[in-house]
């Protein structure tokens, strides 16, 4: 089988891709690692696995057009996750509210879509969430904490508008309280393959930082979730408006009041395959054997 494990042109292949490529090679498949921006004949592949297109947010229209092109290649060439699933997942401002309406507990979120509503929405959100010390302002479509800033509650009204206006040039804006439990206990990522839980990771920021990515000094470690937490994540997955996709990562934080969803990662999430060889084998088997999910 001819398989493309797709990355971005900006970086070399990450650990997930290297491990998956080596395993698929050992199983006799012909594996390539193109960038999503490469000018190649995508129809020449049997499977396209969207792994680490981590610069997509820099050219969102081109990325969406590429996904729509891949959709048109089915059923001969199957893409995972399915283009329609990824297109749904791109817009945090839409899917978080959709899941909240389906009784999923999310981190409190205010969506700002234009400059005219900044003052009124910031003021109302500040009043409703005034018990938090800090807030996070970020793009609704982004990756790797791009243009994501924290700001103290006393400066939210006076200083956040300038940053919000900058982000609005490209995408709607999310304003959320900074959940202090992240600094103490970390952000939990639960990985699902084909709808089944496989393993979990806890990502903790370095001292004085709120972002958990390794590029900001964060670290990731294997985490054993409780049965209750695993079931909560599975319930979130079951509330998606489509069948469980090939891969999914449920990101959130455990608080005294329970688990709060931060993101559902269905578009090029890092799956931390080095932490569980069984997940790698399950992913490879399902990728090769899956039919299209849309």
PDB file of C-alpha atoms in Angstrom:
ATOM      1  CA  UNK A   1       0.000   0.000   0.000  1.00  0.00           C
ATOM      2  CA  UNK A   2       1.238   3.509  -0.850  1.00  0.00           C
ATOM      3  CA  UNK A   3       0.963   5.763   2.193  1.00  0.00           C
ATOM      4  CA  UNK A   4       1.731   9.461   2.665  1.00  0.00           C
ATOM      5  CA  UNK A   5       2.508  10.666   6.190  1.00  0.00           C
ATOM      6  CA  UNK A   6       2.039  14.390   5.736  1.00  0.00           C
ATOM      7  CA  UNK A   7       4.017  17.055   7.559  1.00  0.00           C
ATOM      8  CA  UNK A   8       4.824  20.716   6.947  1.00  0.00           C
ATOM      9  CA  UNK A   9       7.792  22.081   5.023  1.00  0.00           C
ATOM     10  CA  UNK A  10       9.027  24.137   7.962  1.00  0.00           C
ATOM     11  CA  UNK A  11      10.192  21.219  10.127  1.00  0.00           C
ATOM     12  CA  UNK A  12      11.707  17.776   9.753  1.00  0.00           C
ATOM     13  CA  UNK A  13       9.612  14.706  10.481  1.00  0.00           C
ATOM     14  CA  UNK A  14       8.652  14.437  14.163  1.00  0.00           C
ATOM     15  CA  UNK A  15       8.888  11.327  16.351  1.00  0.00           C
ATOM     16  CA  UNK A  16       5.325  10.242  15.538  1.00  0.00           C
ATOM     17  CA  UNK A  17       6.090  10.201  11.814  1.00  0.00           C
ATOM     18  CA  UNK A  18       9.454   8.468  12.224  1.00  0.00           C
ATOM     19  CA  UNK A  19       7.978   5.709  14.386  1.00  0.00           C
ATOM     20  CA  UNK A  20       4.953   5.223  12.144  1.00  0.00           C
ATOM     21  CA  UNK A  21       7.048   5.254   8.978  1.00  0.00           C
ATOM     22  CA  UNK A  22       9.484   2.682  10.352  1.00  0.00           C
ATOM     23  CA  UNK A  23       6.666   0.396  11.451  1.00  0.00           C
ATOM     24  CA  UNK A  24       4.760   0.663   8.165  1.00  0.00           C
ATOM     25  CA  UNK A  25       8.000   0.080   6.234  1.00  0.00           C
ATOM     26  CA  UNK A  26       8.586  -3.086   8.257  1.00  0.00           C
ATOM     27  CA  UNK A  27       5.104  -4.260   7.275  1.00  0.00           C
ATOM     28  CA  UNK A  28       5.951  -3.920   3.585  1.00  0.00           C
ATOM     29  CA  UNK A  29       4.172  -0.665   2.761  1.00  0.00           C
ATOM     30  CA  UNK A  30       5.637   2.063   0.565  1.00  0.00           C
ATOM     31  CA  UNK A  31       5.763   5.185   2.727  1.00  0.00           C
ATOM     32  CA  UNK A  32       6.497   8.786   1.744  1.00  0.00           C
ATOM     33  CA  UNK A  33       6.717  11.884   3.954  1.00  0.00           C
ATOM     34  CA  UNK A  34       5.662  14.886   1.843  1.00  0.00           C
ATOM     35  CA  UNK A  35       4.737  18.353   3.050  1.00  0.00           C
ATOM     36  CA  UNK A  36       1.135  19.381   2.545  1.00  0.00           C
ATOM     37  CA  UNK A  37       2.328  22.275   0.381  1.00  0.00           C
ATOM     38  CA  UNK A  38       4.282  20.005  -2.001  1.00  0.00           C
ATOM     39  CA  UNK A  39       3.148  20.035  -5.620  1.00  0.00           C
ATOM     40  CA  UNK A  40       2.666  16.296  -6.053  1.00  0.00           C
ATOM     41  CA  UNK A  41       0.019  13.907  -7.350  1.00  0.00           C
ATOM     42  CA  UNK A  42      -1.842  13.087  -4.149  1.00  0.00           C
ATOM     43  CA  UNK A  43      -4.058  10.656  -6.041  1.00  0.00           C
ATOM     44  CA  UNK A  44      -1.064   8.335  -6.370  1.00  0.00           C
ATOM     45  CA  UNK A  45      -1.442   7.340  -2.702  1.00  0.00           C
ATOM     46  CA  UNK A  46      -3.836   4.806  -1.218  1.00  0.00           C
ATOM     47  CA  UNK A  47      -3.778   6.440   2.219  1.00  0.00           C
ATOM     48  CA  UNK A  48      -2.977  10.000   3.274  1.00  0.00           C
ATOM     49  CA  UNK A  49      -2.324  10.445   6.980  1.00  0.00           C
ATOM     50  CA  UNK A  50      -2.323  14.082   8.117  1.00  0.00           C
ATOM     51  CA  UNK A  51       0.273  14.029  10.842  1.00  0.00           C
ATOM     52  CA  UNK A  52       2.102  17.301  11.452  1.00  0.00           C
ATOM     53  CA  UNK A  53       0.951  20.093   9.137  1.00  0.00           C
ATOM     54  CA  UNK A  54       1.812  22.494  11.922  1.00  0.00           C
ATOM     55  CA  UNK A  55       2.087  25.620   9.780  1.00  0.00           C
ATOM     56  CA  UNK A  56      -1.422  25.390   8.305  1.00  0.00           C
ATOM     57  CA  UNK A  57      -2.641  28.413  10.286  1.00  0.00           C
ATOM     58  CA  UNK A  58      -0.257  30.653   8.329  1.00  0.00           C
ATOM     59  CA  UNK A  59      -2.258  30.030   5.144  1.00  0.00           C
ATOM     60  CA  UNK A  60      -5.705  28.861   6.152  1.00  0.00           C
ATOM     61  CA  UNK A  61      -7.379  29.325   2.723  1.00  0.00           C
ATOM     62  CA  UNK A  62      -4.713  27.195   1.016  1.00  0.00           C
ATOM     63  CA  UNK A  63      -5.003  24.497   3.688  1.00  0.00           C
ATOM     64  CA  UNK A  64      -8.774  24.348   3.331  1.00  0.00           C
ATOM     65  CA  UNK A  65      -8.490  24.123  -0.454  1.00  0.00           C
ATOM     66  CA  UNK A  66      -5.977  21.288  -0.114  1.00  0.00           C
ATOM     67  CA  UNK A  67      -8.332  19.393   2.210  1.00  0.00           C
ATOM     68  CA  UNK A  68     -11.202  19.842  -0.237  1.00  0.00           C
ATOM     69  CA  UNK A  69      -8.977  18.505  -3.008  1.00  0.00           C
ATOM     70  CA  UNK A  70      -8.161  15.424  -0.922  1.00  0.00           C
ATOM     71  CA  UNK A  71     -11.849  14.855  -0.246  1.00  0.00           C
ATOM     72  CA  UNK A  72     -12.434  14.620  -3.977  1.00  0.00           C
ATOM     73  CA  UNK A  73      -9.902  11.789  -4.279  1.00  0.00           C
ATOM     74  CA  UNK A  74     -12.020   9.335  -2.273  1.00  0.00           C
ATOM     75  CA  UNK A  75     -12.688   6.449  -2.398  1.00  0.00           C
ATOM     76  CA  UNK A  76      -9.509   5.574  -4.316  1.00  0.00           C
ATOM     77  CA  UNK A  77      -7.358   7.679  -1.995  1.00  0.00           C
ATOM     78  CA  UNK A  78      -8.513   7.859   1.616  1.00  0.00           C
ATOM     79  CA  UNK A  79      -7.451  10.687   3.923  1.00  0.00           C
ATOM     80  CA  UNK A  80      -7.269  10.487   7.711  1.00  0.00           C
ATOM     81  CA  UNK A  81      -8.687  12.139   9.456  1.00  0.00           C
ATOM     82  CA  UNK A  82     -11.345  12.764   6.835  1.00  0.00           C
ATOM     83  CA  UNK A  83     -11.213  16.281   5.337  1.00  0.00           C
ATOM     84  CA  UNK A  84     -14.719  17.138   6.577  1.00  0.00           C
ATOM     85  CA  UNK A  85     -13.700  16.140  10.109  1.00  0.00           C
ATOM     86  CA  UNK A  86     -10.609  18.336   9.969  1.00  0.00           C
ATOM     87  CA  UNK A  87     -12.513  21.281   8.498  1.00  0.00           C
ATOM     88  CA  UNK A  88     -14.971  21.035  11.405  1.00  0.00           C
ATOM     89  CA  UNK A  89     -12.088  20.859  13.862  1.00  0.00           C
ATOM     90  CA  UNK A  90     -10.274  23.940  12.550  1.00  0.00           C
ATOM     91  CA  UNK A  91     -12.714  26.383  14.121  1.00  0.00           C
ATOM     92  CA  UNK A  92     -12.400  26.238  17.899  1.00  0.00           C
ATOM     93  CA  UNK A  93     -14.876  29.093  18.262  1.00  0.00           C
ATOM     94  CA  UNK A  94     -17.552  26.908  16.679  1.00  0.00           C
ATOM     95  CA  UNK A  95     -16.868  23.389  17.868  1.00  0.00           C
ATOM     96  CA  UNK A  96     -16.275  24.288  21.537  1.00  0.00           C
ATOM     97  CA  UNK A  97     -19.653  26.004  21.705  1.00  0.00           C
ATOM     98  CA  UNK A  98     -21.275  23.127  19.817  1.00  0.00           C
ATOM     99  CA  UNK A  99     -19.921  20.635  22.341  1.00  0.00           C
ATOM    100  CA  UNK A 100     -20.907  22.882  25.246  1.00  0.00           C
ATOM    101  CA  UNK A 101     -24.454  22.822  23.874  1.00  0.00           C
ATOM    102  CA  UNK A 102     -24.188  19.028  24.020  1.00  0.00           C
ATOM    103  CA  UNK A 103     -23.446  19.220  27.763  1.00  0.00           C
ATOM    104  CA  UNK A 104     -19.655  18.978  27.526  1.00  0.00           C
ATOM    105  CA  UNK A 105     -17.969  21.042  30.242  1.00  0.00           C
ATOM    106  CA  UNK A 106     -15.464  23.350  28.549  1.00  0.00           C
ATOM    107  CA  UNK A 107     -13.109  26.001  29.862  1.00  0.00           C
ATOM    108  CA  UNK A 108     -15.256  29.177  29.971  1.00  0.00           C
ATOM    109  CA  UNK A 109     -14.882  30.809  26.565  1.00  0.00           C
ATOM    110  CA  UNK A 110     -15.801  34.169  25.087  1.00  0.00           C
ATOM    111  CA  UNK A 111     -15.698  34.416  21.295  1.00  0.00           C
ATOM    112  CA  UNK A 112     -14.974  37.770  19.643  1.00  0.00           C
ATOM    113  CA  UNK A 113     -15.468  37.984  15.890  1.00  0.00           C
ATOM    114  CA  UNK A 114     -15.141  41.715  15.147  1.00  0.00           C
ATOM    115  CA  UNK A 115     -13.685  44.877  16.644  1.00  0.00           C
ATOM    116  CA  UNK A 116     -17.082  46.452  17.337  1.00  0.00           C
ATOM    117  CA  UNK A 117     -17.930  43.857  19.990  1.00  0.00           C
ATOM    118  CA  UNK A 118     -14.601  43.845  21.844  1.00  0.00           C
ATOM    119  CA  UNK A 119     -15.587  46.261  24.602  1.00  0.00           C
ATOM    120  CA  UNK A 120     -18.997  44.796  25.383  1.00  0.00           C
ATOM    121  CA  UNK A 121     -17.901  41.158  25.271  1.00  0.00           C
ATOM    122  CA  UNK A 122     -14.732  41.732  27.275  1.00  0.00           C
ATOM    123  CA  UNK A 123     -16.640  43.620  29.959  1.00  0.00           C
ATOM    124  CA  UNK A 124     -19.385  41.027  30.294  1.00  0.00           C
ATOM    125  CA  UNK A 125     -16.896  38.145  30.338  1.00  0.00           C
ATOM    126  CA  UNK A 126     -14.726  39.876  32.923  1.00  0.00           C
ATOM    127  CA  UNK A 127     -17.717  40.359  35.215  1.00  0.00           C
ATOM    128  CA  UNK A 128     -18.813  36.733  34.808  1.00  0.00           C
ATOM    129  CA  UNK A 129     -15.297  35.351  35.374  1.00  0.00           C
ATOM    130  CA  UNK A 130     -13.939  37.935  37.829  1.00  0.00           C
ATOM    131  CA  UNK A 131     -12.855  35.229  40.292  1.00  0.00           C
ATOM    132  CA  UNK A 132      -9.958  34.288  37.975  1.00  0.00           C
ATOM    133  CA  UNK A 133      -6.567  35.987  38.349  1.00  0.00           C
ATOM    134  CA  UNK A 134      -5.418  35.683  34.735  1.00  0.00           C
ATOM    135  CA  UNK A 135      -6.843  35.245  31.258  1.00  0.00           C
ATOM    136  CA  UNK A 136      -5.635  33.856  27.938  1.00  0.00           C
ATOM    137  CA  UNK A 137      -6.228  35.570  24.595  1.00  0.00           C
ATOM    138  CA  UNK A 138      -5.635  33.455  21.481  1.00  0.00           C
ATOM    139  CA  UNK A 139      -6.682  32.912  17.861  1.00  0.00           C
ATOM    140  CA  UNK A 140      -9.525  30.503  17.226  1.00  0.00           C
ATOM    141  CA  UNK A 141      -7.487  28.891  14.427  1.00  0.00           C
ATOM    142  CA  UNK A 142      -3.876  28.308  15.400  1.00  0.00           C
ATOM    143  CA  UNK A 143      -1.272  25.814  16.543  1.00  0.00           C
ATOM    144  CA  UNK A 144       1.693  25.717  18.920  1.00  0.00           C
ATOM    145  CA  UNK A 145       0.340  28.647  20.991  1.00  0.00           C
ATOM    146  CA  UNK A 146       0.732  31.034  18.047  1.00  0.00           C
ATOM    147  CA  UNK A 147      -0.208  34.582  19.152  1.00  0.00           C
ATOM    148  CA  UNK A 148      -1.409  33.174  22.489  1.00  0.00           C
ATOM    149  CA  UNK A 149      -0.851  35.564  25.389  1.00  0.00           C
ATOM    150  CA  UNK A 150      -1.760  35.615  29.054  1.00  0.00           C
ATOM    151  CA  UNK A 151      -2.889  38.790  30.756  1.00  0.00           C
ATOM    152  CA  UNK A 152      -3.776  39.584  34.357  1.00  0.00           C
ATOM    153  CA  UNK A 153      -7.398  40.239  35.216  1.00  0.00           C
ATOM    154  CA  UNK A 154      -6.736  43.847  36.216  1.00  0.00           C
ATOM    155  CA  UNK A 155      -5.239  44.548  32.772  1.00  0.00           C
ATOM    156  CA  UNK A 156      -7.740  42.578  30.689  1.00  0.00           C
ATOM    157  CA  UNK A 157      -9.988  45.520  29.831  1.00  0.00           C
ATOM    158  CA  UNK A 158      -7.194  48.018  29.189  1.00  0.00           C
ATOM    159  CA  UNK A 159      -4.559  45.922  27.390  1.00  0.00           C
ATOM    160  CA  UNK A 160      -6.314  42.979  25.730  1.00  0.00           C
ATOM    161  CA  UNK A 161      -8.135  44.977  22.984  1.00  0.00           C
ATOM    162  CA  UNK A 162      -4.916  45.792  21.107  1.00  0.00           C
ATOM    163  CA  UNK A 163      -3.904  42.127  20.952  1.00  0.00           C
ATOM    164  CA  UNK A 164      -7.435  41.096  20.011  1.00  0.00           C
ATOM    165  CA  UNK A 165      -7.471  43.562  17.106  1.00  0.00           C
ATOM    166  CA  UNK A 166      -4.193  42.112  15.837  1.00  0.00           C
ATOM    167  CA  UNK A 167      -5.580  38.564  15.877  1.00  0.00           C
ATOM    168  CA  UNK A 168      -8.870  39.626  14.272  1.00  0.00           C
ATOM    169  CA  UNK A 169      -6.998  40.468  11.087  1.00  0.00           C
ATOM    170  CA  UNK A 170      -6.777  36.704  10.481  1.00  0.00           C
ATOM    171  CA  UNK A 171      -9.273  34.824  12.641  1.00  0.00           C
ATOM    172  CA  UNK A 172     -11.856  35.159  15.438  1.00  0.00           C
ATOM    173  CA  UNK A 173     -10.507  35.404  18.986  1.00  0.00           C
ATOM    174  CA  UNK A 174     -11.001  33.255  22.071  1.00  0.00           C
ATOM    175  CA  UNK A 175     -10.754  34.753  25.549  1.00  0.00           C
ATOM    176  CA  UNK A 176     -10.557  32.225  28.375  1.00  0.00           C
ATOM    177  CA  UNK A 177      -9.585  32.260  32.035  1.00  0.00           C
ATOM    178  CA  UNK A 178      -6.184  30.774  32.771  1.00  0.00           C
ATOM    179  CA  UNK A 179      -7.028  27.720  34.855  1.00  0.00           C
ATOM    180  CA  UNK A 180      -4.491  27.678  37.688  1.00  0.00           C
ATOM    181  CA  UNK A 181      -4.637  23.871  37.870  1.00  0.00           C
ATOM    182  CA  UNK A 182      -2.619  23.759  34.630  1.00  0.00           C
ATOM    183  CA  UNK A 183       0.374  25.311  36.361  1.00  0.00           C
ATOM    184  CA  UNK A 184       0.005  22.943  39.315  1.00  0.00           C
ATOM    185  CA  UNK A 185      -1.127  19.684  37.716  1.00  0.00           C
ATOM    186  CA  UNK A 186      -0.573  20.139  33.992  1.00  0.00           C
ATOM    187  CA  UNK A 187      -2.727  19.655  30.912  1.00  0.00           C
ATOM    188  CA  UNK A 188      -3.921  16.113  30.215  1.00  0.00           C
ATOM    189  CA  UNK A 189      -4.072  14.623  26.720  1.00  0.00           C
ATOM    190  CA  UNK A 190      -6.018  11.385  26.214  1.00  0.00           C
ATOM    191  CA  UNK A 191      -5.308   9.600  22.924  1.00  0.00           C
ATOM    192  CA  UNK A 192      -7.973   7.564  21.129  1.00  0.00           C
ATOM    193  CA  UNK A 193      -7.506   5.387  18.056  1.00  0.00           C
ATOM    194  CA  UNK A 194     -10.604   4.243  16.177  1.00  0.00           C
ATOM    195  CA  UNK A 195     -12.756   5.381  19.098  1.00  0.00           C
ATOM    196  CA  UNK A 196     -10.869   3.395  21.745  1.00  0.00           C
ATOM    197  CA  UNK A 197      -8.711   4.854  24.502  1.00  0.00           C
ATOM    198  CA  UNK A 198      -5.013   4.002  24.127  1.00  0.00           C
ATOM    199  CA  UNK A 199      -2.892   6.125  26.455  1.00  0.00           C
ATOM    200  CA  UNK A 200      -2.636   9.496  28.161  1.00  0.00           C
ATOM    201  CA  UNK A 201       0.012  12.162  28.645  1.00  0.00           C
ATOM    202  CA  UNK A 202       0.307  14.990  31.140  1.00  0.00           C
ATOM    203  CA  UNK A 203       2.010  18.134  29.862  1.00  0.00           C
ATOM    204  CA  UNK A 204       3.351  20.538  32.463  1.00  0.00           C
ATOM    205  CA  UNK A 205       4.685  24.049  31.840  1.00  0.00           C
ATOM    206  CA  UNK A 206       7.998  25.215  33.178  1.00  0.00           C
ATOM    207  CA  UNK A 207       8.000  27.544  36.170  1.00  0.00           C
ATOM    208  CA  UNK A 208       6.528  30.945  35.363  1.00  0.00           C
ATOM    209  CA  UNK A 209       5.031  29.754  32.060  1.00  0.00           C
ATOM    210  CA  UNK A 210       1.459  28.754  31.190  1.00  0.00           C
ATOM    211  CA  UNK A 211       2.092  27.154  27.786  1.00  0.00           C
ATOM    212  CA  UNK A 212       2.881  23.446  27.935  1.00  0.00           C
ATOM    213  CA  UNK A 213       4.631  22.965  24.589  1.00  0.00           C
ATOM    214  CA  UNK A 214       8.246  21.809  24.641  1.00  0.00           C
ATOM    215  CA  UNK A 215       9.216  24.927  22.675  1.00  0.00           C
ATOM    216  CA  UNK A 216       8.262  26.920  25.794  1.00  0.00           C
ATOM    217  CA  UNK A 217      10.089  24.598  28.176  1.00  0.00           C
ATOM    218  CA  UNK A 218       7.168  22.295  28.930  1.00  0.00           C
ATOM    219  CA  UNK A 219       7.570  18.569  29.438  1.00  0.00           C
ATOM    220  CA  UNK A 220       5.355  15.595  28.625  1.00  0.00           C
ATOM    221  CA  UNK A 221       5.144  12.423  30.694  1.00  0.00           C
ATOM    222  CA  UNK A 222       3.089   9.253  30.632  1.00  0.00           C
ATOM    223  CA  UNK A 223      -0.064   9.597  32.720  1.00  0.00           C
ATOM    224  CA  UNK A 224      -2.414   6.957  34.068  1.00  0.00           C
ATOM    225  CA  UNK A 225      -5.923   8.439  34.080  1.00  0.00           C
ATOM    226  CA  UNK A 226      -8.665   7.240  36.375  1.00  0.00           C
ATOM    227  CA  UNK A 227     -11.502   5.186  34.937  1.00  0.00           C
ATOM    228  CA  UNK A 228     -13.777   8.168  35.532  1.00  0.00           C
ATOM    229  CA  UNK A 229     -11.538  10.501  33.521  1.00  0.00           C
ATOM    230  CA  UNK A 230     -11.191   7.999  30.689  1.00  0.00           C
ATOM    231  CA  UNK A 231     -14.967   7.598  30.560  1.00  0.00           C
ATOM    232  CA  UNK A 232     -15.446  11.379  30.547  1.00  0.00           C
ATOM    233  CA  UNK A 233     -13.097  11.709  27.573  1.00  0.00           C
ATOM    234  CA  UNK A 234     -14.887   8.865  25.780  1.00  0.00           C
ATOM    235  CA  UNK A 235     -18.224  10.606  26.326  1.00  0.00           C
ATOM    236  CA  UNK A 236     -16.802  13.766  24.757  1.00  0.00           C
ATOM    237  CA  UNK A 237     -15.654  11.740  21.765  1.00  0.00           C
ATOM    238  CA  UNK A 238     -19.109  10.191  21.449  1.00  0.00           C
ATOM    239  CA  UNK A 239     -20.689  13.660  21.301  1.00  0.00           C
ATOM    240  CA  UNK A 240     -18.838  14.641  18.144  1.00  0.00           C
ATOM    241  CA  UNK A 241     -21.222  15.176  15.199  1.00  0.00           C
ATOM    242  CA  UNK A 242     -19.723  12.215  13.304  1.00  0.00           C
ATOM    243  CA  UNK A 243     -18.438   8.714  13.932  1.00  0.00           C
ATOM    244  CA  UNK A 244     -15.214   8.497  15.975  1.00  0.00           C
ATOM    245  CA  UNK A 245     -12.343   9.379  13.629  1.00  0.00           C
ATOM    246  CA  UNK A 246      -9.177   7.357  13.130  1.00  0.00           C
ATOM    247  CA  UNK A 247      -7.288   9.400  15.705  1.00  0.00           C
ATOM    248  CA  UNK A 248      -8.339  11.885  18.353  1.00  0.00           C
ATOM    249  CA  UNK A 249      -6.729  13.630  21.284  1.00  0.00           C
ATOM    250  CA  UNK A 250      -8.894  15.026  24.064  1.00  0.00           C
ATOM    251  CA  UNK A 251      -7.064  17.847  25.864  1.00  0.00           C
ATOM    252  CA  UNK A 252      -8.197  19.334  29.138  1.00  0.00           C
ATOM    253  CA  UNK A 253      -7.498  20.036  32.763  1.00  0.00           C
ATOM    254  CA  UNK A 254      -8.668  18.339  35.933  1.00  0.00           C
ATOM    255  CA  UNK A 255     -10.075  20.764  38.492  1.00  0.00           C
ATOM    256  CA  UNK A 256     -11.753  20.386  41.866  1.00  0.00           C
ATOM    257  CA  UNK A 257     -15.057  20.505  39.980  1.00  0.00           C
ATOM    258  CA  UNK A 258     -14.086  17.905  37.385  1.00  0.00           C
ATOM    259  CA  UNK A 259     -12.537  17.740  33.921  1.00  0.00           C
ATOM    260  CA  UNK A 260     -12.753  20.828  31.697  1.00  0.00           C
ATOM    261  CA  UNK A 261     -12.270  20.396  27.956  1.00  0.00           C
ATOM    262  CA  UNK A 262      -9.713  22.695  26.347  1.00  0.00           C
ATOM    263  CA  UNK A 263      -9.486  21.230  22.844  1.00  0.00           C
ATOM    264  CA  UNK A 264     -10.482  18.246  20.741  1.00  0.00           C
ATOM    265  CA  UNK A 265      -7.489  17.594  18.501  1.00  0.00           C
ATOM    266  CA  UNK A 266      -8.540  15.927  15.240  1.00  0.00           C
ATOM    267  CA  UNK A 267      -6.252  17.873  12.907  1.00  0.00           C
ATOM    268  CA  UNK A 268      -2.574  16.826  12.969  1.00  0.00           C
ATOM    269  CA  UNK A 269      -2.242  16.254  16.737  1.00  0.00           C
ATOM    270  CA  UNK A 270       0.994  14.910  18.138  1.00  0.00           C
ATOM    271  CA  UNK A 271       0.024  11.524  19.596  1.00  0.00           C
ATOM    272  CA  UNK A 272       3.128  10.840  21.728  1.00  0.00           C
ATOM    273  CA  UNK A 273       3.523   7.411  20.144  1.00  0.00           C
ATOM    274  CA  UNK A 274       6.903   6.952  21.815  1.00  0.00           C
ATOM    275  CA  UNK A 275       5.050   6.515  25.110  1.00  0.00           C
ATOM    276  CA  UNK A 276       3.080   3.450  24.009  1.00  0.00           C
ATOM    277  CA  UNK A 277       4.232   0.988  21.310  1.00  0.00           C
ATOM    278  CA  UNK A 278       0.795  -0.657  21.344  1.00  0.00           C
ATOM    279  CA  UNK A 279      -0.813   2.611  20.242  1.00  0.00           C
ATOM    280  CA  UNK A 280       1.610   2.751  17.321  1.00  0.00           C
ATOM    281  CA  UNK A 281       0.659  -0.756  16.183  1.00  0.00           C
ATOM    282  CA  UNK A 282      -3.064  -0.064  16.596  1.00  0.00           C
ATOM    283  CA  UNK A 283      -2.802   3.168  14.613  1.00  0.00           C
ATOM    284  CA  UNK A 284      -0.907   1.478  11.779  1.00  0.00           C
ATOM    285  CA  UNK A 285      -3.370  -1.412  11.617  1.00  0.00           C
ATOM    286  CA  UNK A 286      -6.391   0.890  11.589  1.00  0.00           C
ATOM    287  CA  UNK A 287      -4.839   3.253   9.042  1.00  0.00           C
ATOM    288  CA  UNK A 288      -4.260   0.428   6.596  1.00  0.00           C
ATOM    289  CA  UNK A 289      -7.572  -1.303   7.239  1.00  0.00           C
ATOM    290  CA  UNK A 290      -9.914   1.666   7.658  1.00  0.00           C
ATOM    291  CA  UNK A 291     -12.602   2.797   5.289  1.00  0.00           C
ATOM    292  CA  UNK A 292     -13.404   6.463   4.796  1.00  0.00           C
ATOM    293  CA  UNK A 293     -14.877   8.375   7.758  1.00  0.00           C
ATOM    294  CA  UNK A 294     -16.598  11.641   6.924  1.00  0.00           C
TER     295      UNK A 294
END
